[in-house]
GROMACS .gro file of C-alpha atoms in nm:
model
  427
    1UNK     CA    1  -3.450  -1.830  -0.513
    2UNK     CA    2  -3.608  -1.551  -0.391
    3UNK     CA    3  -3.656  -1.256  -0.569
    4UNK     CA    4  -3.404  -1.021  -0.587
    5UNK     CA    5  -3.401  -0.598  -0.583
    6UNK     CA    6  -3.255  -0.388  -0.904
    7UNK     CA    7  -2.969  -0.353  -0.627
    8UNK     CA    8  -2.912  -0.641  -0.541
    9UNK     CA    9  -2.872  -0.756  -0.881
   10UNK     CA   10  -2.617  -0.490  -0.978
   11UNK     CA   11  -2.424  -0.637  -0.699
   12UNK     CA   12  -2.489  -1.005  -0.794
   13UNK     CA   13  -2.327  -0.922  -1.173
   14UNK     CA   14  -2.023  -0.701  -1.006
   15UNK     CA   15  -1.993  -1.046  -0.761
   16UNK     CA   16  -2.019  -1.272  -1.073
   17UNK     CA   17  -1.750  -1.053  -1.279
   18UNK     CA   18  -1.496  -1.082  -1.025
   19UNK     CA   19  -1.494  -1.423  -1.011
   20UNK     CA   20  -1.449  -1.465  -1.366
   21UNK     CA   21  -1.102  -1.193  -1.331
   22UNK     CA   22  -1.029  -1.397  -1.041
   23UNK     CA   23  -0.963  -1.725  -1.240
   24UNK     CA   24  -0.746  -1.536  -1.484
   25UNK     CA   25  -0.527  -1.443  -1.231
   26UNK     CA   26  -0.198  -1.469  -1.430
   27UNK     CA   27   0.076  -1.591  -1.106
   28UNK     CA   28  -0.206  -1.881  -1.039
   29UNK     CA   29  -0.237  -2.002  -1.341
   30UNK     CA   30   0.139  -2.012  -1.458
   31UNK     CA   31   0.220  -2.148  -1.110
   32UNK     CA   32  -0.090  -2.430  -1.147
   33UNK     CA   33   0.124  -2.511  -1.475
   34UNK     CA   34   0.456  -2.541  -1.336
   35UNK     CA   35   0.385  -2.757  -1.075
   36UNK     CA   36   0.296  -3.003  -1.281
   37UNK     CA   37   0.562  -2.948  -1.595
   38UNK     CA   38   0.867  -2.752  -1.421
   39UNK     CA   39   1.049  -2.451  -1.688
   40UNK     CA   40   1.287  -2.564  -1.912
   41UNK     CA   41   1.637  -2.575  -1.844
   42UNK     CA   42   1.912  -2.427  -2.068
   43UNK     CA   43   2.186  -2.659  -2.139
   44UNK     CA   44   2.494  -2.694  -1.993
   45UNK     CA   45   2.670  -2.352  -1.971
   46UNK     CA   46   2.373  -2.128  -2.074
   47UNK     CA   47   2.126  -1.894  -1.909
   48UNK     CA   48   1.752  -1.840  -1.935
   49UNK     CA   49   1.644  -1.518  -2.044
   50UNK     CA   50   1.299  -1.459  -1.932
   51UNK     CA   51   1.076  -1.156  -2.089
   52UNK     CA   52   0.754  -1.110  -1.990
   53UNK     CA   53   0.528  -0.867  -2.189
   54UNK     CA   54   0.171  -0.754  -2.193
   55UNK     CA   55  -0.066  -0.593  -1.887
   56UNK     CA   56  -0.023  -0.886  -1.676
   57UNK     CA   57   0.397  -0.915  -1.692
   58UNK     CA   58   0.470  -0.813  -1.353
   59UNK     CA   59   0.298  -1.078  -1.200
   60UNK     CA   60   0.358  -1.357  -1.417
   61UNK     CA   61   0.704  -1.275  -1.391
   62UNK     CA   62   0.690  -1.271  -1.000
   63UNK     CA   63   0.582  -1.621  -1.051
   64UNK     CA   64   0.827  -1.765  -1.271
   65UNK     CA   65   1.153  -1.588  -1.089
   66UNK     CA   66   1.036  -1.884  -0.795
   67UNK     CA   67   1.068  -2.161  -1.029
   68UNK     CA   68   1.411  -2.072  -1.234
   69UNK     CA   69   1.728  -2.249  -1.157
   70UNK     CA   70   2.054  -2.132  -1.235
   71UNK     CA   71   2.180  -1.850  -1.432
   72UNK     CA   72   1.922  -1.592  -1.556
   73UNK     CA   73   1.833  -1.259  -1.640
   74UNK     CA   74   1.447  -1.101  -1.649
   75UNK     CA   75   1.307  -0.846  -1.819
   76UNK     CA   76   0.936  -0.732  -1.798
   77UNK     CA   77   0.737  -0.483  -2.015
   78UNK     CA   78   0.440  -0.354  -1.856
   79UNK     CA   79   0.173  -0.076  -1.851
   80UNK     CA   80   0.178   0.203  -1.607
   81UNK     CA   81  -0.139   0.078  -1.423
   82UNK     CA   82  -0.023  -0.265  -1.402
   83UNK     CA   83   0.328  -0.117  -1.254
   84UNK     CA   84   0.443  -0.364  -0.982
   85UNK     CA   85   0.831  -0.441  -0.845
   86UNK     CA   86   0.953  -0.770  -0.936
   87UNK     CA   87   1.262  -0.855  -0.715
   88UNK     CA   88   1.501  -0.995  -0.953
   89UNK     CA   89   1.412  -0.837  -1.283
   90UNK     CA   90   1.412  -0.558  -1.470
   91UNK     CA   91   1.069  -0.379  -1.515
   92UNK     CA   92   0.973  -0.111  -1.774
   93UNK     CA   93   0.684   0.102  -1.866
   94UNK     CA   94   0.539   0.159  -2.145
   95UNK     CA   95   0.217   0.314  -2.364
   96UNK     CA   96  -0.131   0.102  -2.434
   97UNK     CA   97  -0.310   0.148  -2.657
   98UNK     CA   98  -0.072   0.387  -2.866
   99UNK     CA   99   0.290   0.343  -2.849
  100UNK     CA  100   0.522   0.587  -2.713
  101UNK     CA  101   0.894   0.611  -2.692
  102UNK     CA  102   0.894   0.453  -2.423
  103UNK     CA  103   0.813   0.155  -2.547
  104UNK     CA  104   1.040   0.202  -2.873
  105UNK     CA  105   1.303   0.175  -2.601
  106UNK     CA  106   1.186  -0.125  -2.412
  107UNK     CA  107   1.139  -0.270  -2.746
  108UNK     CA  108   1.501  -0.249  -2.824
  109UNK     CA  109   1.615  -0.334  -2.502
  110UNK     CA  110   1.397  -0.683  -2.544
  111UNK     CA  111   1.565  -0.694  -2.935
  112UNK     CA  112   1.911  -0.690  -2.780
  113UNK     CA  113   1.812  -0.936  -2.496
  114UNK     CA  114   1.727  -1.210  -2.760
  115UNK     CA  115   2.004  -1.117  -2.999
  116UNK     CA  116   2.223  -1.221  -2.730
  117UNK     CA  117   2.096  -1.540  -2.683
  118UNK     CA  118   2.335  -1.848  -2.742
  119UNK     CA  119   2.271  -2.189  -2.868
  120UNK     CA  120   2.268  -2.364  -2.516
  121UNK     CA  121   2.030  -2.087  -2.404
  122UNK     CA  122   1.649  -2.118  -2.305
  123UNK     CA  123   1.428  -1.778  -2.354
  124UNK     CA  124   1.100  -1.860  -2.135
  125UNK     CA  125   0.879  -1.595  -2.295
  126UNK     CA  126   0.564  -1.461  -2.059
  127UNK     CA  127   0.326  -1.343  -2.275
  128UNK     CA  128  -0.027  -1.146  -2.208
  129UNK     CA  129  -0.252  -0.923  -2.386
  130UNK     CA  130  -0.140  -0.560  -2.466
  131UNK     CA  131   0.210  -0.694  -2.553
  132UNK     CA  132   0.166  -0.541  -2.909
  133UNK     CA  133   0.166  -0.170  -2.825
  134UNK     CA  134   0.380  -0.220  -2.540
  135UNK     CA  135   0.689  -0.299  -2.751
  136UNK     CA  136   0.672  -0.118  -3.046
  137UNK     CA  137   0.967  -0.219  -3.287
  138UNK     CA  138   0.965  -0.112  -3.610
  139UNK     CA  139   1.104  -0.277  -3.925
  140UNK     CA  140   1.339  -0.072  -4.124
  141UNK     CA  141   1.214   0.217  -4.337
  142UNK     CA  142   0.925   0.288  -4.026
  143UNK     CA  143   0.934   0.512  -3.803
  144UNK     CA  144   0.788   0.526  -3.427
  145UNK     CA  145   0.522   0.804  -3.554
  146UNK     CA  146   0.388   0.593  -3.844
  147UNK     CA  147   0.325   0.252  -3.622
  148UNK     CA  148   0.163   0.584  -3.403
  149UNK     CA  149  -0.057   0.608  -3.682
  150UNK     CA  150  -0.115   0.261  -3.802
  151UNK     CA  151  -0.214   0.219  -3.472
  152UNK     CA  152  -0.466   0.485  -3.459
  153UNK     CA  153  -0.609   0.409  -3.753
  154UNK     CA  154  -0.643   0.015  -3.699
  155UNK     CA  155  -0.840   0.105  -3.332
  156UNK     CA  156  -1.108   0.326  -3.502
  157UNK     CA  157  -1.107   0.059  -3.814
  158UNK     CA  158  -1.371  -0.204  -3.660
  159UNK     CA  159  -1.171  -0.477  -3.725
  160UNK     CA  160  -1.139  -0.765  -3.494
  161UNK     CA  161  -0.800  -0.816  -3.311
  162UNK     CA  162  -0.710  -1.096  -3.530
  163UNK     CA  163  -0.717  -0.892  -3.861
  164UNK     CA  164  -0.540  -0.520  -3.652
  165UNK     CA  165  -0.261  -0.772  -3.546
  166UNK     CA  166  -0.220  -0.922  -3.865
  167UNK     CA  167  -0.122  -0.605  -4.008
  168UNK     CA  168   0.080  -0.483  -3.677
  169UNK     CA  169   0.273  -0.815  -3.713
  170UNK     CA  170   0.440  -0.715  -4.063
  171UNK     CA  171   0.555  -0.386  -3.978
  172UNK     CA  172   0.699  -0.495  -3.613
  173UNK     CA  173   1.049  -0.705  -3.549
  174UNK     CA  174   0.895  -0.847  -3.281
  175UNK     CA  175   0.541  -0.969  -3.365
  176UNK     CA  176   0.469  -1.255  -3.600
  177UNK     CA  177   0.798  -1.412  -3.438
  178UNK     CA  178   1.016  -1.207  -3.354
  179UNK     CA  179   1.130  -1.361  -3.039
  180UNK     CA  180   1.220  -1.713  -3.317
  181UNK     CA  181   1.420  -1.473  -3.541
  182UNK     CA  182   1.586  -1.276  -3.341
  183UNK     CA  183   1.642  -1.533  -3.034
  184UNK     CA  184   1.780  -1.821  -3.272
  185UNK     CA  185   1.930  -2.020  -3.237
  186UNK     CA  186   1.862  -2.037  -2.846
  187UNK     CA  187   1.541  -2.271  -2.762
  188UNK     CA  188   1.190  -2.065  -2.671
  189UNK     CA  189   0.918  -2.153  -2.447
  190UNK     CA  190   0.629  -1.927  -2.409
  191UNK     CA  191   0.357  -1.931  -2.144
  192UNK     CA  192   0.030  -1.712  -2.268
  193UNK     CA  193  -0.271  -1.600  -2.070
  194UNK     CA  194  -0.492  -1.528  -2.402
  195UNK     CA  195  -0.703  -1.198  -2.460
  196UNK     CA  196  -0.801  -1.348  -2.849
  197UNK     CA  197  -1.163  -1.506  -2.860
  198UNK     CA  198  -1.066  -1.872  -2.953
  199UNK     CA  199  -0.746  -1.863  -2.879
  200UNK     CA  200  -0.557  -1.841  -3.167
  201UNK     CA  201  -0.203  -1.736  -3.051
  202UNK     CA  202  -0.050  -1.602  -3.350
  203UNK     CA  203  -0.291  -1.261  -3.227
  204UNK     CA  204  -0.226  -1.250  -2.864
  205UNK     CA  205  -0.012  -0.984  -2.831
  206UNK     CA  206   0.043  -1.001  -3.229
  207UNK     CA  207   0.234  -1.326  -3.138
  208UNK     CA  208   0.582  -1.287  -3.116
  209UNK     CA  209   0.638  -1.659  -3.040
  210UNK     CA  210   0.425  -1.771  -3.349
  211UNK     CA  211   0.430  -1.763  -3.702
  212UNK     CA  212   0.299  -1.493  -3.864
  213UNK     CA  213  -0.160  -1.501  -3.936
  214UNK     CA  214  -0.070  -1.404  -4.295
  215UNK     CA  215   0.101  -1.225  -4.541
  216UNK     CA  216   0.215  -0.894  -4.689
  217UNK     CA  217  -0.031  -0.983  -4.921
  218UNK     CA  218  -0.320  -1.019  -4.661
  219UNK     CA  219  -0.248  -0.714  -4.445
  220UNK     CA  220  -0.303  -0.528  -4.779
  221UNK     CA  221  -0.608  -0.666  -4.852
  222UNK     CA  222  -0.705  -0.637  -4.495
  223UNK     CA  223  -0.673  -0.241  -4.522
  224UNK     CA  224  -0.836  -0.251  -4.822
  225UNK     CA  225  -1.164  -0.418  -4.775
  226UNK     CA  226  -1.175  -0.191  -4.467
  227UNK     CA  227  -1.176   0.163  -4.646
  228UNK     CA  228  -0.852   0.229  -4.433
  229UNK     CA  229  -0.578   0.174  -4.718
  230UNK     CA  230  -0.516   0.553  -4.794
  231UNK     CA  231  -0.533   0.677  -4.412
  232UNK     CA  232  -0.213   0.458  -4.351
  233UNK     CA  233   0.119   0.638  -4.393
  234UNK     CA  234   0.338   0.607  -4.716
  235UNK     CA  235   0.544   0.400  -4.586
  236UNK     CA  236   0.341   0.167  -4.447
  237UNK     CA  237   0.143   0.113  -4.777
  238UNK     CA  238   0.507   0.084  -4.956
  239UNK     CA  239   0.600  -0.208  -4.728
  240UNK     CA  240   0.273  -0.377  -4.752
  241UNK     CA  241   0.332  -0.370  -5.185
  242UNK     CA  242   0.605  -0.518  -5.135
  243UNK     CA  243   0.650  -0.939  -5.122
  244UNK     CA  244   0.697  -1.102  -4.825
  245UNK     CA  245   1.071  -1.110  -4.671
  246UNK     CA  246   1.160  -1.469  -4.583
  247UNK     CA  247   0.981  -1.562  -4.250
  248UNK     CA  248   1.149  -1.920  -4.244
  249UNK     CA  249   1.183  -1.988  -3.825
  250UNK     CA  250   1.530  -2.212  -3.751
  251UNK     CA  251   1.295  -2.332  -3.452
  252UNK     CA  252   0.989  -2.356  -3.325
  253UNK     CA  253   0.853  -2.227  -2.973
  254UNK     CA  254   0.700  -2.430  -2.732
  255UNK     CA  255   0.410  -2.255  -2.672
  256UNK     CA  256   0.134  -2.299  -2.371
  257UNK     CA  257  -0.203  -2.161  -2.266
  258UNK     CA  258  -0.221  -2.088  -1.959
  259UNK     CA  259  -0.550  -1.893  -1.909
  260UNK     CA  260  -0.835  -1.784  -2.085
  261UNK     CA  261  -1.176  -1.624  -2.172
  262UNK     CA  262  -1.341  -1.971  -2.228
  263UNK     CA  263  -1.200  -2.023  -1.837
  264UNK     CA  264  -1.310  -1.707  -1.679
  265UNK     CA  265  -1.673  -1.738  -1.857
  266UNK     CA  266  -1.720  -2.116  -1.718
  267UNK     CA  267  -1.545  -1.948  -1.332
  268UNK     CA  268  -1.893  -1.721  -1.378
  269UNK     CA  269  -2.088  -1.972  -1.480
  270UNK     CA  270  -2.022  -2.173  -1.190
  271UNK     CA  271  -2.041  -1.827  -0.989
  272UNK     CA  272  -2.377  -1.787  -1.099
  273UNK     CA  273  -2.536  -2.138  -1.088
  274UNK     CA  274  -2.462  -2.148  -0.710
  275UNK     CA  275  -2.758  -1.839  -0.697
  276UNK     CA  276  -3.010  -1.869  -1.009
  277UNK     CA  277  -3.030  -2.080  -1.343
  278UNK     CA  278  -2.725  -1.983  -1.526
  279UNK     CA  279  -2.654  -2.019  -1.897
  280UNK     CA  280  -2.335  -1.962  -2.123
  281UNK     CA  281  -2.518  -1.819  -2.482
  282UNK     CA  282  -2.213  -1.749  -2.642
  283UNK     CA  283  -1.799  -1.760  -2.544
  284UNK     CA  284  -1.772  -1.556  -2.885
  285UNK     CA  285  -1.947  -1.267  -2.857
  286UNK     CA  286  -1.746  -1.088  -3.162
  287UNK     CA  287  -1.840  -0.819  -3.435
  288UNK     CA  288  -1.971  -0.473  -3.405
  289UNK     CA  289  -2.097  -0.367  -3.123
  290UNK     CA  290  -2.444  -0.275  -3.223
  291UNK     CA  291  -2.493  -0.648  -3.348
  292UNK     CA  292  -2.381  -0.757  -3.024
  293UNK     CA  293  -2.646  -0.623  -2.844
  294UNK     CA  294  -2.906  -0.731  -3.092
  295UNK     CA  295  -2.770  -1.059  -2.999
  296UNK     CA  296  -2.779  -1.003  -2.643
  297UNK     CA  297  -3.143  -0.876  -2.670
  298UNK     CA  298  -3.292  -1.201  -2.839
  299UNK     CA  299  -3.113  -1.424  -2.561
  300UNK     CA  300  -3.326  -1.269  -2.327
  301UNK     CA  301  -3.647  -1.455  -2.490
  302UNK     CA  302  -3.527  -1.807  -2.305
  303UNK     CA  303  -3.518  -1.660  -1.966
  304UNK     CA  304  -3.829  -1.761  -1.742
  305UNK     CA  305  -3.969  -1.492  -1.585
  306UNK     CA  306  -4.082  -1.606  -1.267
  307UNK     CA  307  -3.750  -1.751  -1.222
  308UNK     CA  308  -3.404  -1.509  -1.186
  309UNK     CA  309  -3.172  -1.588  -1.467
  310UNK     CA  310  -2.805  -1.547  -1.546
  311UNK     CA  311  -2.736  -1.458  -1.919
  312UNK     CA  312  -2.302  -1.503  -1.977
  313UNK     CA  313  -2.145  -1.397  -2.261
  314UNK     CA  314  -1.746  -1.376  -2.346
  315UNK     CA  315  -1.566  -1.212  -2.667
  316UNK     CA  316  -1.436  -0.910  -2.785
  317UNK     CA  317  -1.655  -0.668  -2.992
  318UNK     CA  318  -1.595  -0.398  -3.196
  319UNK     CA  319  -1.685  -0.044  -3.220
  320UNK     CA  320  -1.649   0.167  -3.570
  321UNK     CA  321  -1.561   0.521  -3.471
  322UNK     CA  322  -1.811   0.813  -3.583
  323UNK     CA  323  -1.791   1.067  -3.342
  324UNK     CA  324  -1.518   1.270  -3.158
  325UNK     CA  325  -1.631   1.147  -2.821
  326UNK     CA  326  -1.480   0.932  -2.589
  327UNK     CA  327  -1.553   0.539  -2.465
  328UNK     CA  328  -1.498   0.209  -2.486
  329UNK     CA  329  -1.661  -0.163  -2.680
  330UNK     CA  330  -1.796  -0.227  -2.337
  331UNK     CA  331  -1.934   0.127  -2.244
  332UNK     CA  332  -2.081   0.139  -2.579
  333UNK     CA  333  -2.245  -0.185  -2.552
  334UNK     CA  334  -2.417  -0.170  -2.205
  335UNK     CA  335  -2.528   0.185  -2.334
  336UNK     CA  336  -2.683  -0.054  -2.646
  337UNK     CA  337  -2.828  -0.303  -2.446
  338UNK     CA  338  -2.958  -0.063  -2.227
  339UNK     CA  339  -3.175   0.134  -2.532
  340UNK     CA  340  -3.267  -0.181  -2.667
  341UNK     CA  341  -3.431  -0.280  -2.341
  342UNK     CA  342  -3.634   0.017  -2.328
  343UNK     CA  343  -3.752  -0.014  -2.678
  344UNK     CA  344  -3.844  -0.324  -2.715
  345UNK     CA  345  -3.945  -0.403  -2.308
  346UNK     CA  346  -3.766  -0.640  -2.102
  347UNK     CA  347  -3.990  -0.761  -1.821
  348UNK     CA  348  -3.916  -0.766  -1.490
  349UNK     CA  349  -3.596  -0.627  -1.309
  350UNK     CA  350  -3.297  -0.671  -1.509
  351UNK     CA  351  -2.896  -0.550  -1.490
  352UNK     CA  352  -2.653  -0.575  -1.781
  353UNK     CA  353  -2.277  -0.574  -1.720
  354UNK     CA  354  -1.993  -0.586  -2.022
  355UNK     CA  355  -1.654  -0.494  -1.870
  356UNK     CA  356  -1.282  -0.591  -1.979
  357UNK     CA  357  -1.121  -0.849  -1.747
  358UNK     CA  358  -0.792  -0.579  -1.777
  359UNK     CA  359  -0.994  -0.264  -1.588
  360UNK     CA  360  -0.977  -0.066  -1.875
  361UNK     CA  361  -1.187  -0.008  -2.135
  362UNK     CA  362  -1.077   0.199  -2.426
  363UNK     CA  363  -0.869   0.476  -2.300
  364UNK     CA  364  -1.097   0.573  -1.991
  365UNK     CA  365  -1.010   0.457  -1.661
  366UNK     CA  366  -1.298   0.225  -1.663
  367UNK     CA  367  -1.350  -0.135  -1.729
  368UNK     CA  368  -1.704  -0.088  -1.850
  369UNK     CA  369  -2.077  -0.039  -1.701
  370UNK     CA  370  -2.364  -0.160  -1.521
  371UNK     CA  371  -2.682  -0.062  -1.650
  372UNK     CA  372  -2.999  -0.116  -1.585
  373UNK     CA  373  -3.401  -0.001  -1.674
  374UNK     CA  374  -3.365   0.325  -1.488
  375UNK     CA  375  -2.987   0.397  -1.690
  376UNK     CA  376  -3.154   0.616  -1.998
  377UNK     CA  377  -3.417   0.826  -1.790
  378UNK     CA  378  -3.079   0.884  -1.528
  379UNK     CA  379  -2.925   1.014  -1.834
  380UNK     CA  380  -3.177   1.255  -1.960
  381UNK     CA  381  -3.223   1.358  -1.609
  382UNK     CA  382  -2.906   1.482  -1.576
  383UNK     CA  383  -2.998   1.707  -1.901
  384UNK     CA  384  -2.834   1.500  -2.183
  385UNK     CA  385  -3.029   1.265  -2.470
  386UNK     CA  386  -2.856   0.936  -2.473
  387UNK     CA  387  -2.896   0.878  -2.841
  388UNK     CA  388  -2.724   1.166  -2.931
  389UNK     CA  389  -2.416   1.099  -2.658
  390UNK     CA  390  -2.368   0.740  -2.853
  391UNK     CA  391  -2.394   0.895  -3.236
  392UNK     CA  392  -2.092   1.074  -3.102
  393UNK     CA  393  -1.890   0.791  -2.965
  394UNK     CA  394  -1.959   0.943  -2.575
  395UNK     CA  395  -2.070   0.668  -2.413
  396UNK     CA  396  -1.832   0.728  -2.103
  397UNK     CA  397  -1.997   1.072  -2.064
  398UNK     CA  398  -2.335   0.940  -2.063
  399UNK     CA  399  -2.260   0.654  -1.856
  400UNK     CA  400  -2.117   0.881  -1.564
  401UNK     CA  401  -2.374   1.106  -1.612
  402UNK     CA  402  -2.626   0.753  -1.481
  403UNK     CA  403  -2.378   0.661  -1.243
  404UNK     CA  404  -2.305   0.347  -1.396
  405UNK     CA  405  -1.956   0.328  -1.508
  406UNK     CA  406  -1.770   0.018  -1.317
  407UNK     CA  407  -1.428   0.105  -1.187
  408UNK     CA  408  -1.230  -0.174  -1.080
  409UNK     CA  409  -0.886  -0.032  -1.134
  410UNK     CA  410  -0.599  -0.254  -1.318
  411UNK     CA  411  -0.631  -0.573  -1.244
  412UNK     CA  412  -0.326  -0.735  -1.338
  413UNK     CA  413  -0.437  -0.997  -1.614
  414UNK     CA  414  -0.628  -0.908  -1.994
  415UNK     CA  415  -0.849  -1.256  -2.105
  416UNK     CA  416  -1.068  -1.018  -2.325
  417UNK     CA  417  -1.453  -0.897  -2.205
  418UNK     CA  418  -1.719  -1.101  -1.988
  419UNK     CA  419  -2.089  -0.990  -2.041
  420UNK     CA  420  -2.353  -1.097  -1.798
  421UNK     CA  421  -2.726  -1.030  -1.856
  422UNK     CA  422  -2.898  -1.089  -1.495
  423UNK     CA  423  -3.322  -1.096  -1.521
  424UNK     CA  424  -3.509  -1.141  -1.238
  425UNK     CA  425  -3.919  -1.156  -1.162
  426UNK     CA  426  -4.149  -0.865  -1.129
  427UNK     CA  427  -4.115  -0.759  -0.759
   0.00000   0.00000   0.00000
């Protein structure tokens, strides 16, 4: 291949990245599945009740409304940038990351819908990441304002997604199974396009069609080992002392992956191998953010240097809040990658992309960066130090200030963050 410009790499990774939201697209994917198994049909004399929640309802939604026969009724919870009309269905907006009252209401609106459910009944649950601030629903003896501050607390924590939604799941009615208790005795079905590295659905959207990841018991301990125990409100810490109610399910939901990160990081693999030697490192690129880019950083030792090379990477990392600024995992971790580069020398032309497959990262209107070897001296140029920006948490500022923020707008589907690490020869 011949060897490509700083530019032209930028716009090789941007190419690359879009294929890998492409095959997440959330109406392909459900459709792909319903061709081949058709939705369940109630039984005789009932209805289905479809609710879709999560960033990419609307469209999943728009999907399944083709495919339903008979009597129904559909409700869809959604984020304002993923705000689409669905013919046919009810759609309502709510808050990510931090719940509002709008969602309270949705939430109780999607609690009534299931109540209502009957025995010869089929709910056909769409589910997608984001569904777990989307419909806030509080157990008794919570309030709106202290999941609010849960909330808060749990995104600046540095804990995975897996341990935040274990504790969101015991102080929600609709996580951890909500949609069982509440829709029983009515059969469920769930179709989910998964943001959780490996898949484990009990933590996409805090799984409301699955049993809960653990116990009172655990969510304690969770806080605990965290250093976040006494930031949590009274009530919150009350509940958690408190033994487990009974979580016994009358049924069990039928529940099916439709879409993936493991899928959208083998769509850019196969993007990339059409253009240069392509290699998957890692489809669980976890963990803090500055260990991420450590990882990413020794990767680059395999590449050959007189040949260009595609580095892909999938996961979900973690950043521990320290300053009052304002970012994202992804913004931070391109802004990582990026100082690592210049310390330790990267030969040759190189770009380094880490974007959500949602649009957004954090609560910026990004979905993450592009950087590259010129990215810290743009930065200082511009009359800021980098290293300070990122003690403070400000890698958005910093990465504007370079030019290298990626804007994509809402995309309409949430399978977690891609990474790709593109090295080319000397020119």
């Amino acid at each position: 291949m011949a060897v490509l410009s700083s530019m032209t790499l930028r716009d090789c990774a941007a190419t690359i990245f879009a294929e890998a939201v492409a095959a997440a697209d959330p109406a392909k994917s459900l459709r792909q599945r319903l061709l081949s198994v058709p939705l369940p049909s109630p039984k005789q004399g009932g209805r289905s009740i479809l609710i879709a929640i999560g960033k990419a309802a609307p469209a999943m939604m728009a999907e399944a409304l083709k495919h339903v026969l008979g009597d129904h009724v559909a409700l869809v919870v959604t984020h304002a940038g993923n705000q689409i009309d669905v013919p046919g269905a009810t759609v309502l907006i709510s808050a990510h990351p931090v719940p509002d009252e709008r969602g309270l209401k949705a939430g109780r609106q999607v609690l009534a819908l299931l109540s209502a459910a009957r025995e010869q009944d089929q709910i056909i649950a769409l589910i997608s990441g984001g569904g777990s601030a989307l419909v806030p629903a509080p157990v008794d003896g919570l309030t709106l304002s202290d999941k609010i501050s849960v909330n808060e607390v749990l995104l600046s924590s540095g804990l995975d997604v897996v341990r935040i939604n274990l504790v969101r799941q015991h102080l929600s009615q609709l996580k951890g199974g909500g949609f069982l208790r509440h829709g029983s005795p009515a059969t469920v079905t769930a179709y989910i396009l998964s943001d959780v590295i490996g898949d484990d659905l009990r933590a996409v959207a805090s799984g409301p069609t699955a049993l809960p990841v653990g116990s009172h018991a655990d969510a304690r301990r969770t806080c605990i080992e965290a250093g976040i125990w006494h930031r949590l409100p009274k009530s919150v810490r009350t509940l958690l002392g408190q033994s487990n109610p009974n979580q016994a399910m009358a049924n069990e939901a039928t529940n099916i992956l439709i879409g993936s990160n493991t899928i959208s990081l083998d769509a850019a693999h196969a993007c990339a191998a059409q253009a240069c030697r392509a290699e998957i490192v890692s489809g669980a690129l976890i963990g803090d953010v500055s260990e991420a880019a450590e990882q990413i950083w020794r990767a680059t030792k395999s590449a050959t240097a007189e040949r260009t090379t595609a580095l892909l990477f999938g996961g979900e990392t973690t950043v521990h809040l320290q300053g009052t600024g304002r970012g994202g995992r992804n913004q931070e971790l391109a802004l990582r990658v990026a100082q690592l580069a210049q310390e330790r020398v990267i030969p040759g032309n190189w770009v380094f992309l880490s974007a959500g497959t949602d649009g957004r990262d954090g609560p910026t209107p990004a979905a993450g960066a592009i950087v590259d070897a010129g990215t810290l001296d743009r930065i200082h140029r511009a009359g800021h130090d980098p290293t300070t920006l990122l003690a403070n948490n400000d890698s958005h500022k910093a990465l504007a200030l370079s030019g290298d923020l990626l804007m994509t707008g809402a995309t309409g589907t949430n399978v977690a963050d891609i990474q790709i690490l593109l090295l080319g020869s000397d020119a």
